[in-house]
Amino acid sequence: MSKTKLFLEENLYVDGLKYFGHKNRQLSKEIADIWHDDNQNLNGRWNEIEKYDDHKGKILDMACGVGTFLFYGLHKGYDVYGMEPENWKLQYMHNKIDECNYPKEWKKRIIEGVGEKLPFENETFDYIGTYQTLEHVQNLEACINELVRVLKVGGKMK
């Protein structure tokens, strides 16, 4: 088994124990199996983006987690970036790029940060995804203001 997948399983277990009190290693393994698979269009999020041609612009996955959405899009050649505040998730994505021999340039598409202070110029993105994100930010108003600031006029946010 790959080292990055084992790293993912262990961190999912630790987070599950810390945040939810569960001690189910099998559940952590099952989630890791899904999240580690870059060929999955997890939750079908890309279907809608492709249906409305939103994949043709510059895309931000806000709080990209372990990069499942990000890597799927990069494999398809889309101009997608991921922003993530959690250190172990950033480490996982960088290690996965190395282990899987993905293009090293992909590491530049993984940005450390929080939604309340985005390190991007005004009107940078055509599409911003915030899947399971906003409920975790410290200051919702500041985060939304930042997302609107970096969204191009006529862009979409979901």
PDB file of C-alpha atoms in Angstrom:
ATOM      1  CA  MET A   1       0.000   0.000   0.000  1.00  0.00           C
ATOM      2  CA  SER A   2       1.206   3.502  -0.737  1.00  0.00           C
ATOM      3  CA  LYS A   3       2.739   5.578   2.031  1.00  0.00           C
ATOM      4  CA  THR A   4       0.473   8.522   1.266  1.00  0.00           C
ATOM      5  CA  LYS A   5      -2.647   6.380   1.542  1.00  0.00           C
ATOM      6  CA  LEU A   6      -1.482   5.029   4.910  1.00  0.00           C
ATOM      7  CA  PHE A   7      -0.761   8.608   5.999  1.00  0.00           C
ATOM      8  CA  LEU A   8      -4.296   9.582   4.942  1.00  0.00           C
ATOM      9  CA  GLU A   9      -5.876   6.651   6.803  1.00  0.00           C
ATOM     10  CA  GLU A  10      -4.005   7.451  10.008  1.00  0.00           C
ATOM     11  CA  ASN A  11      -4.866  11.145   9.937  1.00  0.00           C
ATOM     12  CA  LEU A  12      -8.511  10.410   9.204  1.00  0.00           C
ATOM     13  CA  TYR A  13      -8.546   8.070  12.194  1.00  0.00           C
ATOM     14  CA  VAL A  14      -6.899  10.667  14.455  1.00  0.00           C
ATOM     15  CA  ASP A  15      -9.330  13.391  13.306  1.00  0.00           C
ATOM     16  CA  GLY A  16     -12.290  11.039  13.727  1.00  0.00           C
ATOM     17  CA  LEU A  17     -11.226  10.247  17.260  1.00  0.00           C
ATOM     18  CA  LYS A  18     -10.495  13.891  18.088  1.00  0.00           C
ATOM     19  CA  TYR A  19     -13.632  15.464  16.618  1.00  0.00           C
ATOM     20  CA  PHE A  20     -16.214  12.677  16.746  1.00  0.00           C
ATOM     21  CA  GLY A  21     -14.918  10.203  19.318  1.00  0.00           C
ATOM     22  CA  HIS A  22     -15.069   7.267  16.895  1.00  0.00           C
ATOM     23  CA  LYS A  23     -12.511   4.481  17.118  1.00  0.00           C
ATOM     24  CA  ASN A  24     -13.457   2.768  13.878  1.00  0.00           C
ATOM     25  CA  ARG A  25     -10.282   2.172  11.879  1.00  0.00           C
ATOM     26  CA  GLN A  26     -12.261   0.381   9.180  1.00  0.00           C
ATOM     27  CA  LEU A  27     -14.297   3.537   8.542  1.00  0.00           C
ATOM     28  CA  SER A  28     -11.088   5.560   8.208  1.00  0.00           C
ATOM     29  CA  LYS A  29      -9.784   2.984   5.725  1.00  0.00           C
ATOM     30  CA  GLU A  30     -12.999   3.092   3.658  1.00  0.00           C
ATOM     31  CA  ILE A  31     -12.964   6.896   3.522  1.00  0.00           C
ATOM     32  CA  ALA A  32      -9.264   6.880   2.586  1.00  0.00           C
ATOM     33  CA  ASP A  33      -9.995   4.409  -0.231  1.00  0.00           C
ATOM     34  CA  ILE A  34     -12.500   6.864  -1.709  1.00  0.00           C
ATOM     35  CA  TRP A  35     -10.582  10.097  -1.099  1.00  0.00           C
ATOM     36  CA  HIS A  36      -7.260   8.693  -2.350  1.00  0.00           C
ATOM     37  CA  ASP A  37      -8.787   7.718  -5.718  1.00  0.00           C
ATOM     38  CA  ASP A  38      -8.150  10.581  -8.146  1.00  0.00           C
ATOM     39  CA  ASN A  39     -10.360   8.998 -10.809  1.00  0.00           C
ATOM     40  CA  GLN A  40     -13.505   9.509  -8.770  1.00  0.00           C
ATOM     41  CA  ASN A  41     -15.779  12.421  -9.468  1.00  0.00           C
ATOM     42  CA  LEU A  42     -16.634  12.432  -5.776  1.00  0.00           C
ATOM     43  CA  ASN A  43     -20.201  13.638  -5.141  1.00  0.00           C
ATOM     44  CA  GLY A  44     -20.517  14.391  -8.869  1.00  0.00           C
ATOM     45  CA  ARG A  45     -19.367  17.973  -8.339  1.00  0.00           C
ATOM     46  CA  TRP A  46     -17.581  18.113 -11.684  1.00  0.00           C
ATOM     47  CA  ASN A  47     -20.727  17.010 -13.569  1.00  0.00           C
ATOM     48  CA  GLU A  48     -22.510  20.309 -12.982  1.00  0.00           C
ATOM     49  CA  ILE A  49     -19.374  22.360 -13.579  1.00  0.00           C
ATOM     50  CA  GLU A  50     -18.841  20.647 -16.938  1.00  0.00           C
ATOM     51  CA  LYS A  51     -22.531  20.797 -17.842  1.00  0.00           C
ATOM     52  CA  TYR A  52     -22.473  24.601 -17.688  1.00  0.00           C
ATOM     53  CA  ASP A  53     -18.947  24.958 -19.163  1.00  0.00           C
ATOM     54  CA  ASP A  54     -17.590  26.398 -15.913  1.00  0.00           C
ATOM     55  CA  HIS A  55     -14.581  24.083 -16.228  1.00  0.00           C
ATOM     56  CA  LYS A  56     -13.206  26.310 -18.994  1.00  0.00           C
ATOM     57  CA  GLY A  57     -12.143  29.075 -16.623  1.00  0.00           C
ATOM     58  CA  LYS A  58      -9.887  29.431 -13.613  1.00  0.00           C
ATOM     59  CA  ILE A  59     -11.297  27.454 -10.663  1.00  0.00           C
ATOM     60  CA  LEU A  60     -10.709  27.664  -6.911  1.00  0.00           C
ATOM     61  CA  ASP A  61     -11.636  24.809  -4.583  1.00  0.00           C
ATOM     62  CA  MET A  62     -11.924  26.620  -1.267  1.00  0.00           C
ATOM     63  CA  ALA A  63     -10.845  24.338   1.613  1.00  0.00           C
ATOM     64  CA  CYS A  64      -9.888  21.551  -0.766  1.00  0.00           C
ATOM     65  CA  GLY A  65      -9.371  18.941   1.949  1.00  0.00           C
ATOM     66  CA  VAL A  66      -7.122  16.159   0.665  1.00  0.00           C
ATOM     67  CA  GLY A  67      -7.466  17.286  -2.943  1.00  0.00           C
ATOM     68  CA  THR A  68      -9.918  14.731  -4.360  1.00  0.00           C
ATOM     69  CA  PHE A  69     -11.727  17.419  -6.400  1.00  0.00           C
ATOM     70  CA  LEU A  70      -8.484  19.233  -7.204  1.00  0.00           C
ATOM     71  CA  PHE A  71      -6.601  16.179  -8.506  1.00  0.00           C
ATOM     72  CA  TYR A  72      -9.577  15.006 -10.581  1.00  0.00           C
ATOM     73  CA  GLY A  73      -9.689  18.411 -12.287  1.00  0.00           C
ATOM     74  CA  LEU A  74      -5.932  18.575 -12.800  1.00  0.00           C
ATOM     75  CA  HIS A  75      -5.967  15.130 -14.411  1.00  0.00           C
ATOM     76  CA  LYS A  76      -8.567  16.440 -16.856  1.00  0.00           C
ATOM     77  CA  GLY A  77      -6.364  19.430 -17.674  1.00  0.00           C
ATOM     78  CA  TYR A  78      -8.499  22.046 -15.932  1.00  0.00           C
ATOM     79  CA  ASP A  79      -7.071  25.270 -14.502  1.00  0.00           C
ATOM     80  CA  VAL A  80      -7.915  24.446 -10.884  1.00  0.00           C
ATOM     81  CA  TYR A  81      -6.356  25.563  -7.604  1.00  0.00           C
ATOM     82  CA  GLY A  82      -6.980  24.306  -4.081  1.00  0.00           C
ATOM     83  CA  MET A  83      -6.813  26.298  -0.867  1.00  0.00           C
ATOM     84  CA  GLU A  84      -6.465  24.458   2.442  1.00  0.00           C
ATOM     85  CA  PRO A  85      -5.618  25.575   6.002  1.00  0.00           C
ATOM     86  CA  GLU A  86      -5.008  22.120   7.523  1.00  0.00           C
ATOM     87  CA  ASN A  87      -1.306  21.281   7.671  1.00  0.00           C
ATOM     88  CA  TRP A  88      -1.532  17.493   7.443  1.00  0.00           C
ATOM     89  CA  LYS A  89      -3.791  17.733   4.382  1.00  0.00           C
ATOM     90  CA  LEU A  90      -1.306  20.014   2.635  1.00  0.00           C
ATOM     91  CA  GLN A  91       1.476  17.566   3.472  1.00  0.00           C
ATOM     92  CA  TYR A  92      -0.613  14.660   2.142  1.00  0.00           C
ATOM     93  CA  MET A  93      -1.250  16.396  -1.208  1.00  0.00           C
ATOM     94  CA  HIS A  94       2.410  17.364  -1.678  1.00  0.00           C
ATOM     95  CA  ASN A  95       3.583  13.847  -0.783  1.00  0.00           C
ATOM     96  CA  LYS A  96       0.997  12.334  -3.118  1.00  0.00           C
ATOM     97  CA  ILE A  97       2.286  14.434  -6.015  1.00  0.00           C
ATOM     98  CA  ASP A  98       5.789  13.103  -5.350  1.00  0.00           C
ATOM     99  CA  GLU A  99       4.740   9.492  -4.791  1.00  0.00           C
ATOM    100  CA  CYS A 100       2.502   9.349  -7.875  1.00  0.00           C
ATOM    101  CA  ASN A 101       4.994  11.222 -10.069  1.00  0.00           C
ATOM    102  CA  TYR A 102       2.438  13.904 -10.855  1.00  0.00           C
ATOM    103  CA  PRO A 103       3.780  17.099 -12.417  1.00  0.00           C
ATOM    104  CA  LYS A 104       5.746  19.040  -9.792  1.00  0.00           C
ATOM    105  CA  GLU A 105       4.001  22.245 -10.971  1.00  0.00           C
ATOM    106  CA  TRP A 106       0.811  20.936  -9.368  1.00  0.00           C
ATOM    107  CA  LYS A 107       2.302  21.789  -5.979  1.00  0.00           C
ATOM    108  CA  LYS A 108       2.013  25.488  -6.902  1.00  0.00           C
ATOM    109  CA  ARG A 109      -1.741  24.972  -7.263  1.00  0.00           C
ATOM    110  CA  ILE A 110      -2.073  23.966  -3.604  1.00  0.00           C
ATOM    111  CA  ILE A 111      -2.257  27.104  -1.506  1.00  0.00           C
ATOM    112  CA  GLU A 112      -2.085  27.249   2.287  1.00  0.00           C
ATOM    113  CA  GLY A 113      -4.538  29.706   3.773  1.00  0.00           C
ATOM    114  CA  VAL A 114      -7.953  30.552   5.141  1.00  0.00           C
ATOM    115  CA  GLY A 115     -11.018  32.022   3.494  1.00  0.00           C
ATOM    116  CA  GLU A 116     -10.956  35.177   5.550  1.00  0.00           C
ATOM    117  CA  LYS A 117      -7.674  36.271   3.940  1.00  0.00           C
ATOM    118  CA  LEU A 118      -7.235  34.948   0.413  1.00  0.00           C
ATOM    119  CA  PRO A 119      -3.781  35.456  -1.145  1.00  0.00           C
ATOM    120  CA  PHE A 120      -5.116  36.241  -4.624  1.00  0.00           C
ATOM    121  CA  GLU A 121      -5.590  39.374  -6.690  1.00  0.00           C
ATOM    122  CA  ASN A 122      -9.065  40.792  -7.190  1.00  0.00           C
ATOM    123  CA  GLU A 123     -11.135  39.009  -9.853  1.00  0.00           C
ATOM    124  CA  THR A 124      -8.826  35.997 -10.198  1.00  0.00           C
ATOM    125  CA  PHE A 125     -11.324  33.117 -10.533  1.00  0.00           C
ATOM    126  CA  ASP A 126     -14.180  32.306 -12.893  1.00  0.00           C
ATOM    127  CA  TYR A 127     -15.608  29.665 -10.567  1.00  0.00           C
ATOM    128  CA  ILE A 128     -15.220  29.094  -6.820  1.00  0.00           C
ATOM    129  CA  GLY A 129     -16.403  25.945  -5.080  1.00  0.00           C
ATOM    130  CA  THR A 130     -17.044  26.052  -1.336  1.00  0.00           C
ATOM    131  CA  TYR A 131     -18.240  22.504  -0.754  1.00  0.00           C
ATOM    132  CA  GLN A 132     -18.562  21.838   2.994  1.00  0.00           C
ATOM    133  CA  THR A 133     -16.518  24.949   3.780  1.00  0.00           C
ATOM    134  CA  LEU A 134     -18.451  27.919   5.084  1.00  0.00           C
ATOM    135  CA  GLU A 135     -19.648  26.185   8.239  1.00  0.00           C
ATOM    136  CA  HIS A 136     -16.012  25.896   9.352  1.00  0.00           C
ATOM    137  CA  VAL A 137     -14.733  29.452   8.901  1.00  0.00           C
ATOM    138  CA  GLN A 138     -14.057  31.751  11.850  1.00  0.00           C
ATOM    139  CA  ASN A 139     -15.679  34.840  10.313  1.00  0.00           C
ATOM    140  CA  LEU A 140     -18.356  34.077   7.720  1.00  0.00           C
ATOM    141  CA  GLU A 141     -18.817  37.689   6.568  1.00  0.00           C
ATOM    142  CA  ALA A 142     -15.077  38.204   6.041  1.00  0.00           C
ATOM    143  CA  CYS A 143     -14.801  34.915   4.156  1.00  0.00           C
ATOM    144  CA  ILE A 144     -17.699  35.694   1.827  1.00  0.00           C
ATOM    145  CA  ASN A 145     -16.326  39.193   1.196  1.00  0.00           C
ATOM    146  CA  GLU A 146     -12.974  37.659   0.237  1.00  0.00           C
ATOM    147  CA  LEU A 147     -14.576  35.078  -2.034  1.00  0.00           C
ATOM    148  CA  VAL A 148     -16.558  37.780  -3.814  1.00  0.00           C
ATOM    149  CA  ARG A 149     -13.409  39.902  -4.124  1.00  0.00           C
ATOM    150  CA  VAL A 150     -11.437  37.161  -5.932  1.00  0.00           C
ATOM    151  CA  LEU A 151     -14.381  36.093  -8.122  1.00  0.00           C
ATOM    152  CA  LYS A 152     -14.413  37.638 -11.601  1.00  0.00           C
ATOM    153  CA  VAL A 153     -17.394  39.741 -12.594  1.00  0.00           C
ATOM    154  CA  GLY A 154     -19.855  37.276 -14.097  1.00  0.00           C
ATOM    155  CA  GLY A 155     -18.148  34.373 -12.331  1.00  0.00           C
ATOM    156  CA  LYS A 156     -19.956  31.711 -10.328  1.00  0.00           C
ATOM    157  CA  MET A 157     -19.658  30.532  -6.773  1.00  0.00           C
ATOM    158  CA  LYS A 158     -21.222  27.413  -5.359  1.00  0.00           C
TER     159      LYS A 158
END
